[in-house]
Coordinates of C-alpha atoms and ligand atoms in Angstrom, one line a residue:
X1 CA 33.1 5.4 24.7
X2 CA 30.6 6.1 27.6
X3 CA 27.5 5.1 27.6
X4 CA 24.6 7.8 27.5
X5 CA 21.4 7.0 29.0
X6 CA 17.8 8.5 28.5
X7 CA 14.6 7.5 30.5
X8 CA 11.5 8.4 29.1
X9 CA 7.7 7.9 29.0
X10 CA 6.9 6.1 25.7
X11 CA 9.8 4.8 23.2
X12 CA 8.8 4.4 19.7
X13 CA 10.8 2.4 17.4
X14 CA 10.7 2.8 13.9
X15 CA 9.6 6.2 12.1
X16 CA 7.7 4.8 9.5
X17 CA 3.7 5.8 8.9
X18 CA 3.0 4.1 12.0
X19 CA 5.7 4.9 14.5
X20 CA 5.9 8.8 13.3
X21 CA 2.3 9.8 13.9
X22 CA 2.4 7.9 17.1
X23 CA 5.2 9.9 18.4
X24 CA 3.7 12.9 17.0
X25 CA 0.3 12.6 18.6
X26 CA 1.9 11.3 21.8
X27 CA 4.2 14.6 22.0
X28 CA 0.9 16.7 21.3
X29 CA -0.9 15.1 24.5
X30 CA 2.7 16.0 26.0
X31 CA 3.6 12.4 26.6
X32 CA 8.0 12.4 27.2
X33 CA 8.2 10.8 23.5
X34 CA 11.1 9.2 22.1
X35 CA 11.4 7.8 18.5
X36 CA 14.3 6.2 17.3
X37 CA 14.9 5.1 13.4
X38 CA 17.7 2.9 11.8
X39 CA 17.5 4.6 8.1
X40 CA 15.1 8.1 7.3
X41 CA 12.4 9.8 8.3
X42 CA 9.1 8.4 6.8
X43 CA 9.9 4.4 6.7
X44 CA 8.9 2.4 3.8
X45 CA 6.2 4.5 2.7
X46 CA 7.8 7.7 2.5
X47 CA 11.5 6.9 0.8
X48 CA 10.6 3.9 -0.8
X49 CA 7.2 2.7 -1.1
X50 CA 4.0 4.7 -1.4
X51 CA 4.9 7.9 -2.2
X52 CA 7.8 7.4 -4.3
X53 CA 5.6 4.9 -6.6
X54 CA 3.2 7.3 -6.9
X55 CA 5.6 9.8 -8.3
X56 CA 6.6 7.4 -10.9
X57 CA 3.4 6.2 -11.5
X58 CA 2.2 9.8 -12.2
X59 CA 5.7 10.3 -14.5
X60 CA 5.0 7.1 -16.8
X61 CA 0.8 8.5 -16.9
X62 CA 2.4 11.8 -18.2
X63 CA 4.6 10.0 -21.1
X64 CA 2.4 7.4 -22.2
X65 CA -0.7 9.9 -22.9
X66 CA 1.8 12.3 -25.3
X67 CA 3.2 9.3 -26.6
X68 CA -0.1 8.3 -27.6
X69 CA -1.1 11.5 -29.1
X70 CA 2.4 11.1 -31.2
X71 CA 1.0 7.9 -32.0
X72 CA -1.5 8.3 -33.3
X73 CA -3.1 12.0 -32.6
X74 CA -5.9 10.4 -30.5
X75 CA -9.3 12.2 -30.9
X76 CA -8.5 15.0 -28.8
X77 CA -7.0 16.3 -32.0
X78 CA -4.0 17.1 -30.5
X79 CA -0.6 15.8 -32.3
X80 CA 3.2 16.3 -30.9
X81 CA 6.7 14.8 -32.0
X82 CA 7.4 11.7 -30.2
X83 CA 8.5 12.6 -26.4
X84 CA 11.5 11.4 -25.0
X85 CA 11.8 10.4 -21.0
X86 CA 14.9 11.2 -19.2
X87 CA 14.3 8.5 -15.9
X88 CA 17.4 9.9 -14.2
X89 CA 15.3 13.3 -14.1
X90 CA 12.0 12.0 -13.2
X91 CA 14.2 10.3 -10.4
X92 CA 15.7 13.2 -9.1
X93 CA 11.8 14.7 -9.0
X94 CA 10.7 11.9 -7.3
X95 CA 13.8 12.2 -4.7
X96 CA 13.1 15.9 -4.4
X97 CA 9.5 15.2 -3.2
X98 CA 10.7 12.4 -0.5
X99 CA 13.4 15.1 0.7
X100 CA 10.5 17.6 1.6
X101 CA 8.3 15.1 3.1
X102 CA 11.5 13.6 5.1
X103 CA 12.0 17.1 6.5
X104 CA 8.1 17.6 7.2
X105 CA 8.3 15.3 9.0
X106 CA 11.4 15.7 11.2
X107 CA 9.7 19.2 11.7
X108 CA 6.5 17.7 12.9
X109 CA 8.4 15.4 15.1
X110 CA 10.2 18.2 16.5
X111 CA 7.4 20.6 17.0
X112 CA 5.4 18.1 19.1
X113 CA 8.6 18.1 21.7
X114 CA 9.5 14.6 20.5
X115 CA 12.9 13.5 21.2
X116 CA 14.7 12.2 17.8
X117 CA 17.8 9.4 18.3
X118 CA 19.3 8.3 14.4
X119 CA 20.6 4.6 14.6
X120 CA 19.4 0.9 15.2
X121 CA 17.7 -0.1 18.2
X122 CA 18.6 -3.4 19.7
X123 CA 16.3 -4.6 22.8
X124 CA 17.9 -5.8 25.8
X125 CA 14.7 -6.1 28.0
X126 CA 11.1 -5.3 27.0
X127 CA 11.6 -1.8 28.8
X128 CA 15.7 -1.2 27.6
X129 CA 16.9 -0.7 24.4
X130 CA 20.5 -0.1 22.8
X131 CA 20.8 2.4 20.1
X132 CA 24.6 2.7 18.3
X133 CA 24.3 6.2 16.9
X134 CA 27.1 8.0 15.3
X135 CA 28.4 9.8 18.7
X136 CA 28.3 5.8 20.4
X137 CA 26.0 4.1 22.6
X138 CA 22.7 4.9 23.9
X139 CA 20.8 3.4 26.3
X140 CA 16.6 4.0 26.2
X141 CA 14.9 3.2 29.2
X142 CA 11.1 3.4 28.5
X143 CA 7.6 2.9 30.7
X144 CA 6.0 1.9 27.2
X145 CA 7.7 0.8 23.9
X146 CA 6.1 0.6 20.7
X147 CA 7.4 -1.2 18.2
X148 CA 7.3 -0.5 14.6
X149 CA 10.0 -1.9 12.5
X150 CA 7.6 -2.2 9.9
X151 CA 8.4 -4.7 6.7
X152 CA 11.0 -6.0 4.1
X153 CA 10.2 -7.5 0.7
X154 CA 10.3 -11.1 0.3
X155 CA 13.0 -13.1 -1.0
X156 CA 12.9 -16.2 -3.2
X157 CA 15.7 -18.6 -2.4
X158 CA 16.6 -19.1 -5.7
X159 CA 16.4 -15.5 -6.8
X160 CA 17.8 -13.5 -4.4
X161 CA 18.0 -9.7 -4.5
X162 CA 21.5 -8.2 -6.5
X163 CA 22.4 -7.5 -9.7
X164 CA 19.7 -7.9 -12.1
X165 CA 17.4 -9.3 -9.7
X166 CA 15.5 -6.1 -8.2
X167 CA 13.5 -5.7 -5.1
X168 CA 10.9 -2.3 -5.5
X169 CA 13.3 -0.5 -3.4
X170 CA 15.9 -0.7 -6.8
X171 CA 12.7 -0.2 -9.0
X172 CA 12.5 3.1 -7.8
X173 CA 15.9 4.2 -8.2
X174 CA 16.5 3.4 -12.1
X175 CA 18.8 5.6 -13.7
X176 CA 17.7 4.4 -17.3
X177 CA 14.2 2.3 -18.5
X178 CA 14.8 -1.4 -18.9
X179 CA 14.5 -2.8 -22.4
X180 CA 13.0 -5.8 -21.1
X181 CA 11.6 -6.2 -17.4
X182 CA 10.0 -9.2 -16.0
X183 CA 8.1 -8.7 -13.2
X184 CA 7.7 -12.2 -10.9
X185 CA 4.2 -11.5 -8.5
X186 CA 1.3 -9.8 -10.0
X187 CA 0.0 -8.1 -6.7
X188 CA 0.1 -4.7 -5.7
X189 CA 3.8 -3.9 -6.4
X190 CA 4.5 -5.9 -9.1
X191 CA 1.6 -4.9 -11.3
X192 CA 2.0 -1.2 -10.3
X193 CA 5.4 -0.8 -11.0
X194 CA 5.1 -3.1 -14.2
X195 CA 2.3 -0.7 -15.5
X196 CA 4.6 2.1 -14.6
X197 CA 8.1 0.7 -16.9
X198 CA 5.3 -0.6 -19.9
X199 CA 3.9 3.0 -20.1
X200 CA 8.0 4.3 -20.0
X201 CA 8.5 2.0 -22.5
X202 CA 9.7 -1.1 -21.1
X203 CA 8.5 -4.2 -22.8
X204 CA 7.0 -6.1 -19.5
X205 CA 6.2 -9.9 -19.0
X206 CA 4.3 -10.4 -15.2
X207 CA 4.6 -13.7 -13.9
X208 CA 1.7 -14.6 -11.2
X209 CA 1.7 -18.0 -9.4
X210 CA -1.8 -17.6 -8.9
X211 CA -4.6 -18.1 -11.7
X212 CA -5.2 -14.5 -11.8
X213 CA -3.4 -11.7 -11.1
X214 CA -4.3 -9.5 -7.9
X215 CA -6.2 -12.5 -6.3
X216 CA -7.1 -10.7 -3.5
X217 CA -10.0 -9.5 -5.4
X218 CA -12.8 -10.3 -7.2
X219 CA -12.9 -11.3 -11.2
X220 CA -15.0 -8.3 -12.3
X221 CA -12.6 -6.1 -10.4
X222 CA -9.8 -6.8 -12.1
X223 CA -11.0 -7.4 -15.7
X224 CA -10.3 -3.5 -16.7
X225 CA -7.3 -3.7 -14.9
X226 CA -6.5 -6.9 -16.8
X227 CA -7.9 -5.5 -20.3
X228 CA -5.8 -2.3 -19.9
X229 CA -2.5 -4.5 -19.4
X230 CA -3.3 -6.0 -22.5
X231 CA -3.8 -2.8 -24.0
X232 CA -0.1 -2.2 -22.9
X233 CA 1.4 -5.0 -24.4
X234 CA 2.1 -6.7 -21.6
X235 CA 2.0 -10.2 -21.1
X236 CA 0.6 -12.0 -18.4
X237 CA 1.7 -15.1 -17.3
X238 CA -0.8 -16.5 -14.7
X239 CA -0.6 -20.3 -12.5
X240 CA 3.3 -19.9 -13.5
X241 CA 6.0 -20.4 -11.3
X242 CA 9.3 -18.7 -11.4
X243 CA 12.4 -21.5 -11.5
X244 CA 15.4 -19.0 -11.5
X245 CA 17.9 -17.6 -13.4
X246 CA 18.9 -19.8 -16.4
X247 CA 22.1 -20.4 -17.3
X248 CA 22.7 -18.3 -21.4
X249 CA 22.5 -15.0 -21.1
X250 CA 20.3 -13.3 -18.5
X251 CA 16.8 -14.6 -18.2
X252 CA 14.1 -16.3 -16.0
X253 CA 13.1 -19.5 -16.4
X254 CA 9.5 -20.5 -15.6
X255 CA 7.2 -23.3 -15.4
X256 CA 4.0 -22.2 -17.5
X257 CA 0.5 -23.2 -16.5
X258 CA 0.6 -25.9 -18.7
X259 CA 3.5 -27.4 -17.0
X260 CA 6.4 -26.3 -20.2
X261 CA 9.7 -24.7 -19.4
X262 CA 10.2 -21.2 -20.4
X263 CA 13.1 -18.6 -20.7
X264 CA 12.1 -15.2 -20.3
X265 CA 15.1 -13.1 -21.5
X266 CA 15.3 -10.0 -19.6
X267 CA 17.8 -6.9 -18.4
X268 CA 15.9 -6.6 -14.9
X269 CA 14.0 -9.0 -12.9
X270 CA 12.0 -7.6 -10.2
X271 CA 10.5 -9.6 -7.4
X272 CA 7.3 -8.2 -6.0
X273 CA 6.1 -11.8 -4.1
X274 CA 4.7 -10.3 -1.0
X275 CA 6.2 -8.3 2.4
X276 CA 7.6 -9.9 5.4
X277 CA 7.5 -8.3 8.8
X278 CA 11.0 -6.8 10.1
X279 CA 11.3 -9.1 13.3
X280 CA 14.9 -10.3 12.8
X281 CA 18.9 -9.1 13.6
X282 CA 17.5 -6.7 16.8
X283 CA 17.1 -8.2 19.9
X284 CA 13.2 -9.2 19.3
X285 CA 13.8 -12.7 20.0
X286 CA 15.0 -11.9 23.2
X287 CA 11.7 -10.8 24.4
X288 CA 9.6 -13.5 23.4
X289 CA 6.6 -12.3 22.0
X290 CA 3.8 -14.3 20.8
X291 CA 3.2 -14.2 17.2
X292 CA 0.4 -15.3 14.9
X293 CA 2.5 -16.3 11.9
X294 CA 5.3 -14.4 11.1
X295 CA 3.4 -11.6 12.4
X296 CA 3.4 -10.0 16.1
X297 CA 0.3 -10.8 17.7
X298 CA -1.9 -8.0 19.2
X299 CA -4.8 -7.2 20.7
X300 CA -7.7 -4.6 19.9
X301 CA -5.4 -2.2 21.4
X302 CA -2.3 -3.2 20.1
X303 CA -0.8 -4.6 22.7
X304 CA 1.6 -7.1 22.7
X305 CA 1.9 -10.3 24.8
X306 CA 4.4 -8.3 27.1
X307 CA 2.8 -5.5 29.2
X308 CA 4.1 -2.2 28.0
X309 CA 5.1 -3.4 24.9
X310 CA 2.5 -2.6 21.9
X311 CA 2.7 -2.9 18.0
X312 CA 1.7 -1.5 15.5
X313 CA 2.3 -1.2 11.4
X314 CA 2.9 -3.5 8.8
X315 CA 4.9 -6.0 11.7
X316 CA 1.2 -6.6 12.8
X317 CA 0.0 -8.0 10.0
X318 CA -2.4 -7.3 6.9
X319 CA -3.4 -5.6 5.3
X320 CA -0.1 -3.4 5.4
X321 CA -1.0 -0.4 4.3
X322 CA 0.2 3.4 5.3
X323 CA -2.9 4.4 6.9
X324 CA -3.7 1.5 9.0
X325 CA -0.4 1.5 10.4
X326 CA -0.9 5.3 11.5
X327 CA -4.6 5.1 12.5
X328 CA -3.0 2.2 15.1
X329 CA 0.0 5.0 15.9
X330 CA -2.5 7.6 16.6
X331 CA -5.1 4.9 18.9
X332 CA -1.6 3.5 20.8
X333 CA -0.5 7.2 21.3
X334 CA -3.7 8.2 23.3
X335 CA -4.2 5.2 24.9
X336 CA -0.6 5.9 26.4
X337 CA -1.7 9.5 27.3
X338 CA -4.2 7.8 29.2
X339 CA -7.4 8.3 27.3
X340 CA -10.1 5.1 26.5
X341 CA -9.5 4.0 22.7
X342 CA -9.5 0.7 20.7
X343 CA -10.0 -0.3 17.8
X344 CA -13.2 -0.1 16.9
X345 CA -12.7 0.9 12.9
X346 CA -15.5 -0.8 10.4
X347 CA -13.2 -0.8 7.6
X348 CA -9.8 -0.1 6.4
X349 CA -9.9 0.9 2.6
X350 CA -7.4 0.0 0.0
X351 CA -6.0 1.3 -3.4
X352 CA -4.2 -0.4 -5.6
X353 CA -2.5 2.2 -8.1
X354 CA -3.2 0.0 -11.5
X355 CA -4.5 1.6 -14.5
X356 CA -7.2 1.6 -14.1
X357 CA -7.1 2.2 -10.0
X358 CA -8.9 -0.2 -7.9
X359 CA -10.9 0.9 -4.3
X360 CA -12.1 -1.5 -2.0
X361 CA -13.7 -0.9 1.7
X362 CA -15.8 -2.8 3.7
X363 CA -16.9 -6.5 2.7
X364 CA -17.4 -7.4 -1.0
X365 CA -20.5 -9.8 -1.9
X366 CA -18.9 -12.6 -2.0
X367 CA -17.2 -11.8 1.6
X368 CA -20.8 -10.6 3.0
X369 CA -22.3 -13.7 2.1
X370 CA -19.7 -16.2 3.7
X371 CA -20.4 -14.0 6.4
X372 CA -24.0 -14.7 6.5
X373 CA -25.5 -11.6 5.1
X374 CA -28.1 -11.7 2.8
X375 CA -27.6 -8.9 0.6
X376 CA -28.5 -6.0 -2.3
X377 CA -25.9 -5.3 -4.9
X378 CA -26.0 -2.3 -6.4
X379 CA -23.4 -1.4 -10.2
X380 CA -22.9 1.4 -11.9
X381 CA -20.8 1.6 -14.9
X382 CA -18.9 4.6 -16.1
X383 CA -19.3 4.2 -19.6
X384 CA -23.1 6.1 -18.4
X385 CA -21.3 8.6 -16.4
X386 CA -20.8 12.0 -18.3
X387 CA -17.3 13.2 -16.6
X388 CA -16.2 9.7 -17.1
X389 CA -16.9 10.3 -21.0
X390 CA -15.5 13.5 -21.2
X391 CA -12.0 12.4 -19.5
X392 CA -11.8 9.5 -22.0
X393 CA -12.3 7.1 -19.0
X394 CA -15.5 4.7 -19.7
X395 CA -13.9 1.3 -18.3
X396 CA -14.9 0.5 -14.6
X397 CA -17.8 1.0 -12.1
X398 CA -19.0 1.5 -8.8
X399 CA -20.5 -1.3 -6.8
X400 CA -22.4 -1.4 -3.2
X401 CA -22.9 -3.9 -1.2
X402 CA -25.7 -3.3 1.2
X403 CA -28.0 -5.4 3.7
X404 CA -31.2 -6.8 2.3
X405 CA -33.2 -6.4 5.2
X406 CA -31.8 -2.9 7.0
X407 CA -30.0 -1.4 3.7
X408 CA -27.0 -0.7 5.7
X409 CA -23.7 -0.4 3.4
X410 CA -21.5 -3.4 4.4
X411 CA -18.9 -2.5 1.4
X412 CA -18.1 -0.2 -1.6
X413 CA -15.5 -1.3 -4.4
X414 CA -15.0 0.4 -7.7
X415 CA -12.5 -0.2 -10.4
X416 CA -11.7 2.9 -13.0
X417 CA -9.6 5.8 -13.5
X418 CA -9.2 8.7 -10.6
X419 CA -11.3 6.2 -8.4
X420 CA -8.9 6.7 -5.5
X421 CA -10.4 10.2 -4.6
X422 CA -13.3 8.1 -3.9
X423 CA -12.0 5.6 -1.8
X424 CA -13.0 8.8 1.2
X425 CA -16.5 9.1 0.1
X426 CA -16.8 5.2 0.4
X427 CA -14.9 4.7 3.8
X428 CA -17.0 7.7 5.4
X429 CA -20.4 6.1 4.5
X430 CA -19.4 2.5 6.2
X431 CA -17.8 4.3 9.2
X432 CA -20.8 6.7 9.8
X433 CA -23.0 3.1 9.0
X434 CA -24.9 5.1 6.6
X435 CA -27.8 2.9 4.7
X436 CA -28.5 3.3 0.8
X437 CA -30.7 6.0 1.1
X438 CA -28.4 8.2 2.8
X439 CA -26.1 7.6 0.1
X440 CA -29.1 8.1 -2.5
X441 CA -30.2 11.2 -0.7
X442 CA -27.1 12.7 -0.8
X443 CA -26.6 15.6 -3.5
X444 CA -23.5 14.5 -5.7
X445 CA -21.6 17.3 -7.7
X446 CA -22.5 17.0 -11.8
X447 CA -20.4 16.3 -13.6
X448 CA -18.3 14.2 -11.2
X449 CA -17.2 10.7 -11.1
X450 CA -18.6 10.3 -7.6
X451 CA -22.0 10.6 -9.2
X452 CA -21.3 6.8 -10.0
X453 CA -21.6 6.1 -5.9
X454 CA -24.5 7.9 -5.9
X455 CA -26.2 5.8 -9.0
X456 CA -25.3 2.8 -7.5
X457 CA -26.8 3.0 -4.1
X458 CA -30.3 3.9 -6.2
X459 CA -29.8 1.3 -8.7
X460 CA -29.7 -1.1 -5.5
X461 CA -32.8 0.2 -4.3
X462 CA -34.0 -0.5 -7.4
X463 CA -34.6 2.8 -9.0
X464 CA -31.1 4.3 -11.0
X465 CA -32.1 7.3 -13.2
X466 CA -28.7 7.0 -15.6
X467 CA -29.5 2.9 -16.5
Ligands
FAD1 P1 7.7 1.1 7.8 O1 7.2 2.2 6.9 O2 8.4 -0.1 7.2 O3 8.7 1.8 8.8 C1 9.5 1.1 9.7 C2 10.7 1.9 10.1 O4 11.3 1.3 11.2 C3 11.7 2.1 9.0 O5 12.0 3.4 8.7 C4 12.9 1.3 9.5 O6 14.2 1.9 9.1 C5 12.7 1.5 11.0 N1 13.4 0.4 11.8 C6 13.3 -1.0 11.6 N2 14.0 -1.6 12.6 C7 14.5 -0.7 13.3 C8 15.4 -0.7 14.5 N3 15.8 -1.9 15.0 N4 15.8 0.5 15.0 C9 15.4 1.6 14.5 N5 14.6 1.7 13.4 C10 14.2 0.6 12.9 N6 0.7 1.4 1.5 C11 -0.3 2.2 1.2 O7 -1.2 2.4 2.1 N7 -0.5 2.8 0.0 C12 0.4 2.7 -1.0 O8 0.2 3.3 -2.1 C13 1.5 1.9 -0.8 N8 2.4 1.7 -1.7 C14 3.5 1.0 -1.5 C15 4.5 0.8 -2.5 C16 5.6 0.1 -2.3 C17 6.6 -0.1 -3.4 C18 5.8 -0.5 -1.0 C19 7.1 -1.3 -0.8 C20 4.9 -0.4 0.0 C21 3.7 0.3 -0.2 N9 2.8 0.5 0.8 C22 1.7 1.3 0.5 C23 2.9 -0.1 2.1 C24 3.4 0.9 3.1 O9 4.6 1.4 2.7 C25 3.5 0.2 4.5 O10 2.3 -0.4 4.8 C26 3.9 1.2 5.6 O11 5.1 1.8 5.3 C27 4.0 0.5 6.9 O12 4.4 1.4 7.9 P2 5.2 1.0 9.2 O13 5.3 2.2 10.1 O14 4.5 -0.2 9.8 O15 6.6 0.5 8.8
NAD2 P1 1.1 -8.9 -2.8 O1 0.8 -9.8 -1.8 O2 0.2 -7.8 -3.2 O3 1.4 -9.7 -4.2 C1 2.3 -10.7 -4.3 C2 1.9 -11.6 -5.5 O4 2.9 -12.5 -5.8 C3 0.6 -12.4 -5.3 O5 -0.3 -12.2 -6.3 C4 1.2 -13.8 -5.2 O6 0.2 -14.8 -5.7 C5 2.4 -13.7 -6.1 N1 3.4 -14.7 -5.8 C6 3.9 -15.1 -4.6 N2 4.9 -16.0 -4.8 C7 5.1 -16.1 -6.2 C8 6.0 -16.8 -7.0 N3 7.0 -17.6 -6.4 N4 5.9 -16.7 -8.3 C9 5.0 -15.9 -8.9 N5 4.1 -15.2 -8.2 C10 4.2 -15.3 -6.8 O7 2.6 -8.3 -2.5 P2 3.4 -7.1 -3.0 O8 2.9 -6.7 -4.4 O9 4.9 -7.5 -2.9 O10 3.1 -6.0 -2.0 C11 3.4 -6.2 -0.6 C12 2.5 -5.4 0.2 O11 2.7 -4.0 0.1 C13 1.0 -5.5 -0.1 O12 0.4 -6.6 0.5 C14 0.4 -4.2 0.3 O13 0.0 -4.4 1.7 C15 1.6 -3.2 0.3 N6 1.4 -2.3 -0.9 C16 0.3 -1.6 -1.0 C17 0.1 -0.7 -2.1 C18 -1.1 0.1 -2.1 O14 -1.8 0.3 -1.1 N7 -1.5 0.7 -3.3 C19 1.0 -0.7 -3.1 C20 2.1 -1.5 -3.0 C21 2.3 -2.3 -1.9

């Protein structure tokens, strides 16, 4: 079959988060864009990470609060006969959602005049690549590529992905609940997908190597999160290690904290032990590019060691999350139309979906004082917070971190339920470098959770009017 050949101004490979907006914004500064992706539309995030967790999330939050009130009427007064969940429905919800956003954003891709090519991409110089698509081979040739290939999930040798042993991707594809699910990795994934199948009615065991789950953060952060699991029934198996599969019938077998063997019998096992970038099977070796870890190396404007080649997404490194990976898109996309950017972002805020939801942006104390800082804490708890009363939500706070000497907001974190909706609020003070008065000064809608924010920059300066 002949061989077709397109030359263009900026090649973007990958259409996840990061490789679609920067296509997008490249095509709007009228940069010759191309994007080619291997799979769909969207990346990880779209078809099978952020948004389609969310959906279930939502669907298990929806059946677990009437299943309560069938438990037990709850003091809402409200009673109902005991729901029943249909997964292969919620499913095909969840699917429908991805479809529109997949088309969105082939729309958006096309309305910005950027050039759309469906198969793999294999380099054969830092300028060329190879793309088999279903009509045969193209050939890209490209001033600038941007690289984007995003992530996989990590693999433990001696569990490896098939059967019962399910990566997220599967996790978000069941057709029925599993009676019994154990969930190896209590981070991000594992802890909001295991909260998810315990609330559909799954009876869930989480094994975390560490000696508490999410270790990324901070005790106090994660002790609602950790209380509410309980509240689920869900065990917690922390500083154990998974073995592998044993040998009767279908379970895990673990080394406990305290050093015992244990069988965990279980219909699925789903590994949630961390993301790995997606450097391999494409021609990336070829180029040489420096790394730092598994991770491409880049600089503050994502370049790559290779001139004309940038990065940017999850294949850069941590944190890997949606919106860093498109904020990078967006910078690389306007540096390649010419204008002066880099990355000059104070903070990058996270969420982790648990119930309750977790925020963090900016530097926690513990962080600000390795980093020399001597600071001004400020808490506020939601059990004083009206709308958090009235919503049946009092677990969880609001805390500030903030310069002792300048009050300047070096970091916000907040665990509780909704708190995601804050996680703007909290980024927008430490990007505008707003100090504690600011944030005191600011008139915060009653009755509102964000009132919490507001409380907690005053009780740092030493004068809350709720405690
Ligand atoms: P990706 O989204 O991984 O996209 C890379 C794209 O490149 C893919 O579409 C792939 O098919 C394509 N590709 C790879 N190699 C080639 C090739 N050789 N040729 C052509 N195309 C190629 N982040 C959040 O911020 N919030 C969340 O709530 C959240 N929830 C998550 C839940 C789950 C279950 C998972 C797995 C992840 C979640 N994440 C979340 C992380 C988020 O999905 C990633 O950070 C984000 O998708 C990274 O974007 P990216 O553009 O770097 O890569
Ligand atoms: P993670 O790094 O959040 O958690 C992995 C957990 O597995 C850690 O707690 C780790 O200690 C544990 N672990 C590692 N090896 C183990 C073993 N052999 N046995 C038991 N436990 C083990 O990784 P993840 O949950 O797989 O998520 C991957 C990435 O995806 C995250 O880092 C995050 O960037 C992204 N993500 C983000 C969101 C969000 O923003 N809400 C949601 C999901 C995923």
């Amino acid at each position: 079959m002949p061989m077709k050949e397109i030359v263009c101004k900026l090649l973007v490979i990958g259409a996840g988060p990061g490789g679609y907006i920067c296509a997008i914004r490249a095509g709007q500064l009228g940069v010759d864009t191309v994007i080619v992706e291997a799979v769909k539309a969207g990346g990880t995030c779209l078809n099978i990470g952020c948004i389609p967790s969310k959906a279930l999330i939502h669907a298990a939050e929806e059946f677990e609060k009437v299943s309560h009130m069938a438990g037990n009427g709850g003091p809402l007064g409200i009673t109902v006969e005991a729901p029943k969940l249909d997964l292969a429905k919620a499913v095909a919800w969840k699917d429908g959602i991805v479809g529109r956003l997949n088309s969105g954003v082939l729309g958006l891709l096309r309305k910005a005049k950027v050039k759309i090519v469906h198969g793999k991409a294999t380099f054969r110089d830092g300028k060329t690549v190879e793309v088999e698509t279903e009509t045969g081979v193209q050939i890209i040739r490209a001033e600038t590529v941007v690289i984007a290939t995003g992530s996989e999930p990590v693999e433990l040798p001696f569990l490896p992905f098939g059967g019962p042993v399910i990566s997220s991707t599967e996790a978000l594809s069941l057709k029925t609940v599993p009676k019994k699910l154990v969930v190896v990795g209590g981070g991000y994934i594992g802890l909001e997908l295991g909260t998810a199948f315990a609330k559909m009615g799954s009876e869930v065991t989480v094994v975390e190597a560490m000696q508490q789950i999410l270790p990324q953060y901070d005790a106090e952060l994660v002790r609602p999160v950790a209380k509410r699991l309980a509240d689920l029934g869900i065990r917690v198996l922390t500083g154990a290690k998974a073995k592998g599969l044993s040998e009767e019938g279908l379970a895990l077998t673990i080394e406990t904290a305290e050093g015992e063997e244990q069988r965990l019998p279980a219909d699925k096992i789903l590994v949630t032990v961390g993301r790995k970038p997606r450097t391999e099977g494409w021609g990336l070796d070829e180029l040489d590019l420096d790394r730092t870890g598994k991770f491409l190396r880049i600089d503050d404007r994502c370049r790559t060691s290779m001139r004309g080649v940038h990065a940017i997404g999850d294949i850069t490194g941590e944190p890997m999350l949606a919106h860093r990976a498109m904020a990078q898109g967006e910078m690389v996309a306007e540096i390649v139309a010419g204008k002066k950017r880099t990355w000059d972002k104070r903070c990058i805020p996270a969420v982790c979906f648990t119930d309750p939801e977790i925020v963090t942006a900016g530097l926690s104390p513990d962080e600000a004082r390795a980093q020399g800082y001597e600071i001004r804490v400020g808490q506020f708890p939601f059990n004083a917070n009206g709308r958090a009363m009235t919503m049946l939500s009092e677990d969880g706070f609001v805390r500030i971190v903030a310069r002792a000497d300048s009050n300047l907001v070096l970091g916000v974190q907040a665990v509780g339920a909704g708190v995601s909706e804050l996680s703007s609020a909290f980024a927008l003070a430490i990007e505008m470098g707003a100090r504690l008065e600011d944030i005191a000064a600011t008139i915060h809608a009653h009755p509102t959770r964000s009132e919490g924010f507001q409380e907690a920059a005053l009780k740092a300066l030493g004068h809350a009017l709720h405690i």
